[in-house]
Each structure stands twice: as C-alpha cells, then as structure tokens.
Amino acid sequence: MSQVVLKDIKKTFNGKDVIPQINLTIPSGSFTVLVGPSGCGKSTTLRMIAGLEHPSSGEIRIDGQKVNQVDPGKRDIAMVFQNYALYPTMTVKENIEFGLKNRKVPRAEREEMVREMAETVGLTDYLSRKPSELSGGQRQRVALARAMVKKPKVFLMDEPLSNLDAQLRQQMRFELMELHQKLKTTFIYVTHDQVEAMSLGDQIVIMNKGNIQQAATPMDVYHKPANIFVAQFIGSPPMNIFSADQLGIGVNRTTKIGIRPESMKLHYGDETSSSKESCYIQGTIVAREMLGSETLYYINSSIGRFAVKSHEEEQVINGTRVQVEVPFDSLHSFDENEVRLREGVR
Ligand SMILES: Nc1ncnc2c1ncn2[C@@H]1O[C@H](COP(=O)(O)OP(=O)(O)O)[C@@H](O)[C@H]1O
Ligand SMILES: [Mg+2]
C-alpha cells in the first residue's frame, strides 16, 4: 500500500499549459478515479505518476519518496492501458510470467506467484491457452494479472474497459472492485465515463481543462458538487440549472439554483401554489424517454427547458400541462462564479 502525492504539478506541452497546477493526495489503498471530459489531462496526470511523462514543475511522491528522477521501471508501479497488448504467441501463463522472468525471479517462486494471481482473477483453467483462444473479458483479465503479479505499490489503469461491450464492462467493473478488495493495493483509474467513476471509486477526482474541480467520495460529488461543472458532469441527465432571479428564490450571493431531475415531481391538473416546503413551475411536456425503471420527461416552461426523472409511468402525451414541484430541501445554490454555497437556498 502506498500514498501518492502530487504537489504543485504543472505540465506544459509546446508552450501550452495542459495542466496549470494541480495538488492531489491519493490515499494509500484507495481506489481513486480520475474522471473528466476528453482532453482534460487525465492520461497526462497518470503518465506523470508512472514516469512516462515528466512534470514541467512540481513534485511527485510515492510513499513519501520524491520520484521525479526515478525511472518508470523503478517506481514499483504497474499500468494497464485501453489497448493492452498480450503476447500472441505465448500462453496465458507465459504472458503473466513474462515480467517476473525479466526480473529474474526464481522459477519456484514465479510458479507460485502466477498460480496465485491466476486464481485471484479466475484464470486458473486457462493458463495453457493462447490469447486468441480467450474472450475479450478473459484477455482483459490476463492483462490485469500480468500487471498485478509483480505486486506493485500502485496500480494505474487508463480506460482499460473502453474496448469492451456494455455488459462485459459492467462485469469487469465488479471484478476490478473485487480485485481491489483482495489486494488492497492503491488503484488509480482513469475514465471519461462518470457512471464508471461513480461505481468504482472510493475517491473521485473530477478534472476539467487541466484543473481539479473536486476530489471527494461519490456521495459527496453527487450530493455536494463543488461547482456547476461537477453538478452537471455527475448524474444523467445533468442537474437542471436555473437563474435564482427567474425562480424567485435564493438568498444573499445565490445567483444560480440547481436541482436534479430525480428530485422534481410532476403534478397534473389543478393549480398548485408554493408552500413552506416547495415551489412549483408550470410547464408543458415536450418529450418523453422511457428508460425502463424510470421515465424522463422534458418540460418547457417560462424559465427554460428542463428534465424531470420519474419512477411513475404516466399516460401522458406531449403537450400535457404539468405543475412541477421543486422541493426546497433538494436545491443546490451557486454563486456568481458557479461555486457551491454552503448556506443553501432559504
Ligand atoms: N505528447 C503530447 N504532446 C502535445 N500535447 C499533448 C501530448 N499529450 C497530451 N497532449 C495534450 O494535452 C491535453 C490533455 O491530454 P490527455 O492527458 O491525453 O487528456 P485526457 O486523457 O483527459 O483525454 C490535450 O489537449 C492533449 O492534446
Ligand atoms: Mg486519456
């Protein structure tokens, strides 16, 4: 187990600040996920931790030791990419064993390490097969096993599941969580997929344009997003944002009000008036999306278009007039810089 610290890290490519300055502590034994839109600097950050890229300034520490000048091979880390390549002519066993042989680990010890790792990832029955005789998920497991067998201090993964179909991806997510629980190694995982980040991470680091927007637990980024970017990046569809003036609520420095589609409720028929607990927005349903267990309604109103997620399946047609209930206790309040305000709305 190992803590990773990025201190005042800056990265410039061709005179352009790709990462202006980040500070981040990745707790020992955590499953930390770096998430953000394409091009925001996730891979660059991971590659600097791996030693494949050098920071323009700042310090990287693994277990308290500054590693800026330490070669990738000497950092005691392992990495798996999206396009992991297995050696096609080698068996599963030989693939997993390869790095150990290179390190001149004695044969008996090697055998034991491979056996143990194969069991951890469920490949015991496949050790004599070639990669071409495996399914996509099994190949992915070989790539994980090959990286993990060296018992690295830190395990880095860059979008390792992107090439798999949705069902397999879900299964592999579960397996990764199990693997993490068994090994208790520090995992650092990069993805652009917020659902993947929320389901895997115990710490989520949300990045945008080379800056860290928030580093917190999945619960906190969902319930207490640090700013409007995070509020809209996490959750699907994104949080609805209204101007406080238009909604006629908000105190002090509140300029924007956010509410999640799943926190709003549709009412039909009679006019409803505001109470202590909630206010109502009048609108018209303009589109509906069936998601299975939930239904998404798109509403047009005088304060703009927004989405409502409901568990009730209503027999409504487009054009139906609705009163949308907005409970005050589920509102998020943001200041003029789009930063979350603690004091809430009322
Ligand atoms: N070797 C490089 N040379 C020049 N620019 C680069 C290099 N690597 C990454 N970049 C730029 O840095 C930014 C961040 O890239 P990257 O870290 O790959 O983003 P992400 O992984 O979040 O999609 C992008 O604008 C990308 O074009
Ligand atoms: Mg990337």
Coordinates of C-alpha atoms and ligand atoms in Angstrom, one line a residue:
M1 CA 0.0 0.0 0.0
S2 CA 1.2 3.4 -0.9
Q3 CA 0.2 7.0 -0.8
V4 CA 0.7 9.1 -4.0
V5 CA 1.1 12.9 -3.7
L6 CA 1.1 15.4 -6.5
K7 CA 2.4 18.7 -5.3
D8 CA 2.1 21.9 -7.4
I9 CA 2.3 19.8 -10.6
K10 CA 2.4 21.7 -13.8
K11 CA 2.7 20.3 -17.3
T12 CA 3.3 22.2 -20.4
F13 CA 3.3 20.8 -24.0
N14 CA 4.7 23.1 -26.7
G15 CA 4.3 26.2 -24.6
K16 CA 0.7 25.4 -23.7
D17 CA -0.3 24.7 -20.1
V18 CA -2.1 21.5 -20.3
I19 CA -2.1 21.2 -16.5
P20 CA -1.6 24.7 -15.0
Q21 CA -1.2 23.4 -11.4
I22 CA -2.7 20.5 -9.5
N23 CA -2.4 19.3 -6.0
L24 CA -3.7 15.9 -5.1
T25 CA -3.3 13.3 -2.4
I26 CA -4.2 9.7 -3.3
P27 CA -4.7 7.8 -0.1
S28 CA -2.8 4.6 0.4
G29 CA -5.1 1.6 -0.5
S30 CA -7.7 3.8 -2.1
F31 CA -9.5 3.2 -5.4
T32 CA -9.1 6.7 -6.9
V33 CA -10.7 7.5 -10.2
L34 CA -9.7 10.5 -12.3
V35 CA -12.7 11.5 -14.4
G36 CA -13.4 14.3 -16.8
P37 CA -14.1 15.1 -20.5
S38 CA -11.7 14.1 -23.2
G39 CA -8.6 16.2 -23.3
C40 CA -8.8 17.4 -19.7
G41 CA -5.4 16.0 -18.7
K42 CA -6.3 12.6 -17.1
S43 CA -3.9 10.5 -19.1
T44 CA -1.1 13.1 -18.8
T45 CA -1.6 13.1 -15.0
L46 CA -1.5 9.3 -14.9
R47 CA 1.6 9.1 -17.2
M48 CA 3.4 11.5 -14.9
I49 CA 2.7 9.3 -11.9
A50 CA 4.0 6.3 -14.0
G51 CA 7.1 8.3 -15.0
L52 CA 6.3 8.1 -18.7
E53 CA 6.0 11.9 -18.8
H54 CA 7.9 14.5 -16.8
P55 CA 6.2 17.3 -14.9
S56 CA 7.3 20.8 -16.0
S57 CA 7.5 21.6 -12.4
G58 CA 6.3 20.3 -9.0
E59 CA 6.9 17.1 -7.1
I60 CA 5.5 13.6 -7.3
R61 CA 5.9 11.5 -4.1
I62 CA 5.2 7.8 -3.7
D63 CA 5.2 6.7 -0.1
G64 CA 6.9 9.9 0.9
Q65 CA 9.8 9.5 -1.6
K66 CA 10.2 12.0 -4.3
V67 CA 10.2 10.1 -7.6
N68 CA 10.6 12.8 -10.2
Q69 CA 14.0 11.4 -11.2
V70 CA 13.1 7.8 -10.7
D71 CA 12.8 5.7 -13.9
P72 CA 9.3 4.2 -14.6
G73 CA 10.7 0.6 -14.1
K74 CA 12.0 1.6 -10.7
R75 CA 8.8 3.2 -9.3
D76 CA 7.2 -0.1 -8.3
I77 CA 4.1 0.7 -10.2
A78 CA 2.1 -1.2 -12.9
M79 CA 0.0 0.1 -15.6
V80 CA -2.8 -1.2 -17.9
F81 CA -4.0 0.8 -20.9
Q82 CA -7.0 0.6 -23.1
N83 CA -5.0 -1.0 -25.9
Y84 CA -3.2 -3.5 -23.8
A85 CA -1.2 -5.9 -26.0
L86 CA -0.8 -9.5 -24.9
Y87 CA 2.0 -11.6 -26.5
P88 CA 0.0 -13.6 -29.1
T89 CA 2.4 -16.5 -29.3
M90 CA 2.7 -17.0 -25.6
T91 CA 0.2 -18.9 -23.4
V92 CA -1.7 -17.2 -20.6
K93 CA 0.8 -18.5 -18.1
E94 CA 3.8 -17.2 -20.1
N95 CA 2.1 -13.8 -20.5
I96 CA 1.6 -13.4 -16.8
E97 CA 5.1 -14.8 -16.0
F98 CA 6.9 -12.6 -18.5
G99 CA 7.7 -9.7 -16.3
L100 CA 8.8 -11.9 -13.5
K101 CA 11.3 -13.8 -15.7
N102 CA 12.7 -10.4 -16.8
R103 CA 13.2 -9.6 -13.1
K104 CA 15.0 -12.9 -12.6
V105 CA 12.5 -14.1 -10.0
P106 CA 13.5 -17.8 -9.3
R107 CA 11.3 -20.4 -11.0
A108 CA 9.6 -21.9 -8.0
E109 CA 8.6 -18.5 -6.7
R110 CA 7.4 -17.5 -10.2
E111 CA 5.2 -20.5 -10.4
E112 CA 3.6 -19.8 -7.1
M113 CA 3.0 -16.1 -7.9
V114 CA 1.4 -16.9 -11.3
R115 CA -0.8 -19.6 -9.7
E116 CA -1.9 -17.2 -7.0
M117 CA -2.6 -14.4 -9.4
A118 CA -4.4 -16.6 -11.9
E119 CA -6.7 -17.8 -9.1
T120 CA -7.4 -14.2 -8.0
V121 CA -8.6 -13.2 -11.4
G122 CA -10.3 -16.5 -12.3
L123 CA -7.9 -17.8 -15.0
T124 CA -6.7 -21.0 -13.4
D125 CA -8.3 -23.2 -16.0
Y126 CA -7.0 -21.1 -18.9
L127 CA -3.3 -21.0 -18.2
S128 CA -2.2 -23.1 -21.2
R129 CA -4.4 -21.3 -23.7
K130 CA -3.2 -18.6 -26.2
P131 CA -4.8 -15.2 -26.1
S132 CA -6.6 -15.9 -29.4
E133 CA -8.5 -18.7 -27.6
L134 CA -9.9 -16.3 -25.0
S135 CA -12.9 -14.0 -24.8
G136 CA -12.4 -10.2 -24.6
G137 CA -13.1 -10.3 -20.8
Q138 CA -10.6 -13.1 -20.3
R139 CA -7.9 -11.3 -22.2
Q140 CA -8.5 -8.2 -20.1
R141 CA -8.1 -10.4 -17.0
V142 CA -4.7 -11.6 -18.4
A143 CA -3.6 -8.0 -18.9
L144 CA -4.6 -7.2 -15.3
A145 CA -2.9 -10.4 -13.9
R146 CA 0.3 -9.6 -15.9
A147 CA 0.4 -6.2 -14.4
M148 CA -0.6 -7.1 -10.9
V149 CA 1.6 -10.3 -10.5
K150 CA 4.6 -8.0 -9.8
K151 CA 2.8 -6.9 -6.6
P152 CA 3.3 -3.2 -7.4
K153 CA 2.8 -0.5 -4.8
V154 CA 0.5 1.4 -7.1
F155 CA -1.7 0.1 -10.0
L156 CA -2.5 2.6 -12.8
M157 CA -5.3 2.0 -15.3
D158 CA -6.1 4.2 -18.3
E159 CA -9.6 3.5 -19.6
P160 CA -8.9 -0.3 -19.5
L161 CA -12.5 -1.2 -20.2
S162 CA -13.3 1.1 -23.1
N163 CA -13.0 -1.6 -25.7
L164 CA -15.5 -4.0 -24.1
D165 CA -19.2 -4.1 -24.7
A166 CA -21.6 -2.7 -22.1
Q167 CA -22.4 -5.9 -20.4
L168 CA -18.8 -7.1 -20.1
R169 CA -17.8 -3.7 -18.9
Q170 CA -20.2 -4.0 -16.0
Q171 CA -18.9 -7.4 -15.1
M172 CA -15.3 -6.3 -15.3
R173 CA -16.1 -3.3 -13.1
F174 CA -17.4 -5.8 -10.5
E175 CA -14.2 -7.9 -10.9
L176 CA -12.0 -4.8 -10.5
M177 CA -13.7 -3.9 -7.3
E178 CA -13.2 -7.5 -6.0
L179 CA -9.5 -7.4 -7.1
H180 CA -9.0 -4.2 -5.2
Q181 CA -10.6 -5.6 -2.1
K182 CA -8.4 -8.7 -2.3
L183 CA -5.1 -7.0 -3.0
K184 CA -5.6 -3.7 -1.1
T185 CA -3.1 -2.0 -3.5
T186 CA -3.6 1.7 -4.3
F187 CA -5.6 1.8 -7.5
I188 CA -5.6 4.9 -9.8
Y189 CA -8.1 4.6 -12.6
V190 CA -8.8 7.0 -15.5
T191 CA -12.1 7.2 -17.3
H192 CA -14.2 9.7 -19.1
D193 CA -17.4 7.9 -18.0
Q194 CA -19.0 9.3 -14.9
V195 CA -21.1 6.2 -14.3
E196 CA -17.9 4.1 -14.3
A197 CA -16.2 6.6 -11.9
M198 CA -19.2 6.7 -9.5
S199 CA -19.4 2.9 -9.4
L200 CA -15.7 2.1 -9.0
G201 CA -14.1 4.9 -7.0
D202 CA -13.9 5.5 -3.3
Q203 CA -12.3 8.8 -4.2
I204 CA -13.4 10.6 -7.4
V205 CA -11.2 13.3 -8.8
I206 CA -13.2 15.4 -11.3
M207 CA -11.0 17.3 -13.8
N208 CA -11.7 19.9 -16.4
K209 CA -9.2 21.8 -18.6
G210 CA -6.3 20.6 -16.6
N211 CA -7.7 21.6 -13.2
I212 CA -9.1 19.6 -10.4
Q213 CA -12.7 20.6 -9.8
Q214 CA -13.4 18.4 -6.9
A215 CA -11.8 15.4 -5.1
A216 CA -14.3 13.6 -2.9
T217 CA -16.3 10.4 -2.3
P218 CA -19.0 9.5 -4.9
M219 CA -21.7 10.5 -2.3
D220 CA -20.2 13.9 -1.8
V221 CA -19.7 14.8 -5.5
Y222 CA -23.3 13.8 -6.1
H223 CA -24.9 15.5 -3.1
K224 CA -22.4 18.4 -2.6
P225 CA -21.0 19.2 -6.0
A226 CA -18.3 21.9 -5.6
N227 CA -19.5 23.9 -8.6
I228 CA -21.8 23.8 -11.6
F229 CA -19.4 21.9 -13.7
V230 CA -19.3 19.0 -11.3
A231 CA -23.1 19.3 -10.7
Q232 CA -23.7 18.8 -14.4
F233 CA -20.9 16.3 -15.1
I234 CA -22.1 13.8 -12.5
G235 CA -25.6 12.4 -12.9
S236 CA -27.6 11.7 -16.0
P237 CA -29.3 13.7 -17.3
P238 CA -27.3 16.6 -15.9
M239 CA -28.6 18.7 -13.0
N240 CA -31.0 21.4 -14.1
I241 CA -29.7 24.9 -13.5
F242 CA -31.9 28.0 -13.2
S243 CA -31.2 31.6 -12.5
A244 CA -32.2 32.4 -8.9
D245 CA -33.9 35.6 -10.1
Q246 CA -36.1 33.7 -12.5
L247 CA -37.1 31.1 -10.0
G248 CA -37.7 33.9 -7.5
I249 CA -35.8 32.2 -4.7
G250 CA -32.3 32.2 -3.2
V251 CA -30.6 34.3 -0.6
N252 CA -27.5 36.5 -0.4
R253 CA -24.9 35.6 -3.0
T254 CA -27.0 32.9 -4.8
T255 CA -27.2 33.5 -8.5
K256 CA -27.8 30.1 -9.8
I257 CA -30.0 27.3 -8.4
G258 CA -29.5 23.7 -9.3
I259 CA -31.9 20.8 -9.0
R260 CA -31.5 17.2 -10.1
P261 CA -34.1 15.8 -12.5
E262 CA -34.8 13.0 -10.0
S263 CA -35.6 15.5 -7.2
M264 CA -38.5 17.1 -9.0
K265 CA -42.1 15.8 -9.1
L266 CA -44.8 16.1 -11.7
H267 CA -48.4 17.0 -10.8
Y268 CA -51.3 17.1 -13.1
G269 CA -54.5 19.1 -13.1
D270 CA -55.3 21.7 -10.5
E271 CA -53.1 24.7 -10.0
T272 CA -50.8 24.3 -7.0
S273 CA -49.3 27.1 -5.0
S274 CA -46.0 27.3 -3.2
S275 CA -45.7 26.2 0.4
K276 CA -43.0 26.2 3.0
E277 CA -41.5 23.0 1.6
S278 CA -41.7 23.6 -2.1
C279 CA -42.5 25.8 -5.1
Y280 CA -44.0 24.9 -8.4
I281 CA -43.0 25.6 -12.0
Q282 CA -45.7 25.5 -14.6
G283 CA -44.8 23.8 -17.9
T284 CA -45.6 21.6 -20.8
I285 CA -44.3 18.1 -21.5
V286 CA -42.5 18.3 -24.9
A287 CA -40.8 14.9 -24.9
R288 CA -40.6 11.6 -23.0
E289 CA -37.9 9.0 -22.8
M290 CA -38.6 5.5 -21.4
L291 CA -35.5 4.3 -19.5
G292 CA -37.1 1.1 -18.1
S293 CA -37.5 1.5 -14.4
E294 CA -37.7 5.3 -14.9
T295 CA -39.1 7.8 -17.3
L296 CA -37.5 11.0 -18.4
Y297 CA -39.8 14.0 -19.1
Y298 CA -38.6 17.1 -20.9
I299 CA -40.6 20.2 -19.9
N300 CA -40.9 23.6 -21.5
S301 CA -41.5 26.4 -19.1
S302 CA -41.2 30.2 -19.0
I303 CA -37.8 29.7 -17.3
G304 CA -36.4 27.4 -19.9
R305 CA -36.4 23.7 -20.8
F306 CA -35.5 21.1 -18.1
A307 CA -35.7 17.4 -17.4
V308 CA -37.7 15.5 -14.7
K309 CA -36.9 11.9 -13.9
S310 CA -39.8 9.9 -12.5
H311 CA -40.4 6.4 -11.3
E312 CA -44.1 6.6 -12.2
E313 CA -45.1 5.8 -15.7
E314 CA -47.7 8.3 -16.6
Q315 CA -50.0 8.0 -19.6
V316 CA -49.2 11.4 -20.8
I317 CA -48.9 12.8 -24.3
N318 CA -46.7 15.6 -25.5
G319 CA -48.4 18.9 -24.8
T320 CA -49.8 17.9 -21.4
R321 CA -49.7 20.8 -18.9
V322 CA -47.9 20.0 -15.7
Q323 CA -47.1 21.6 -12.4
V324 CA -43.5 20.6 -11.4
E325 CA -42.8 20.5 -7.7
V326 CA -39.4 21.8 -6.6
P327 CA -38.7 20.8 -3.0
F328 CA -36.6 23.4 -1.3
D329 CA -34.5 20.9 0.6
S330 CA -33.1 19.4 -2.6
L331 CA -31.9 22.6 -4.2
H332 CA -28.3 23.5 -4.7
S333 CA -27.2 27.0 -4.6
F334 CA -24.2 28.6 -6.5
D335 CA -22.6 32.0 -6.5
E336 CA -21.7 34.2 -9.4
N337 CA -18.5 32.1 -10.0
E338 CA -20.6 29.0 -10.2
V339 CA -19.2 27.8 -6.9
R340 CA -21.4 25.9 -4.4
L341 CA -22.7 28.0 -1.5
R342 CA -22.9 26.2 1.8
E343 CA -25.7 28.1 3.3
G344 CA -28.3 26.6 1.0
V345 CA -31.2 28.3 -0.6
R346 CA -33.5 29.6 2.1
Ligands
LIG1 N1 2.7 14.4 -26.0 C1 1.9 15.4 -26.2 N2 2.3 16.5 -26.9 C2 1.4 17.6 -27.0 N3 0.3 17.7 -26.5 C3 -0.2 16.7 -25.7 C4 0.6 15.5 -25.5 N4 -0.1 14.6 -24.7 C5 -1.2 15.2 -24.4 N5 -1.3 16.4 -25.0 C6 -2.4 17.4 -24.9 O1 -2.7 17.6 -23.5 C7 -4.1 17.6 -23.3 C8 -4.5 16.6 -22.3 O2 -4.4 15.3 -22.9 P1 -4.7 14.0 -22.1 O3 -4.0 14.0 -20.8 O4 -4.4 12.9 -23.1 O5 -6.3 14.1 -21.9 P2 -7.3 13.0 -21.4 O6 -6.6 11.8 -21.1 O7 -8.1 13.6 -20.3 O8 -8.3 12.8 -22.6 C9 -4.8 17.5 -24.7 O9 -5.0 18.8 -25.1 C10 -3.7 16.9 -25.5 O10 -3.9 17.2 -26.8
MG2 MG -6.8 9.8 -22.0

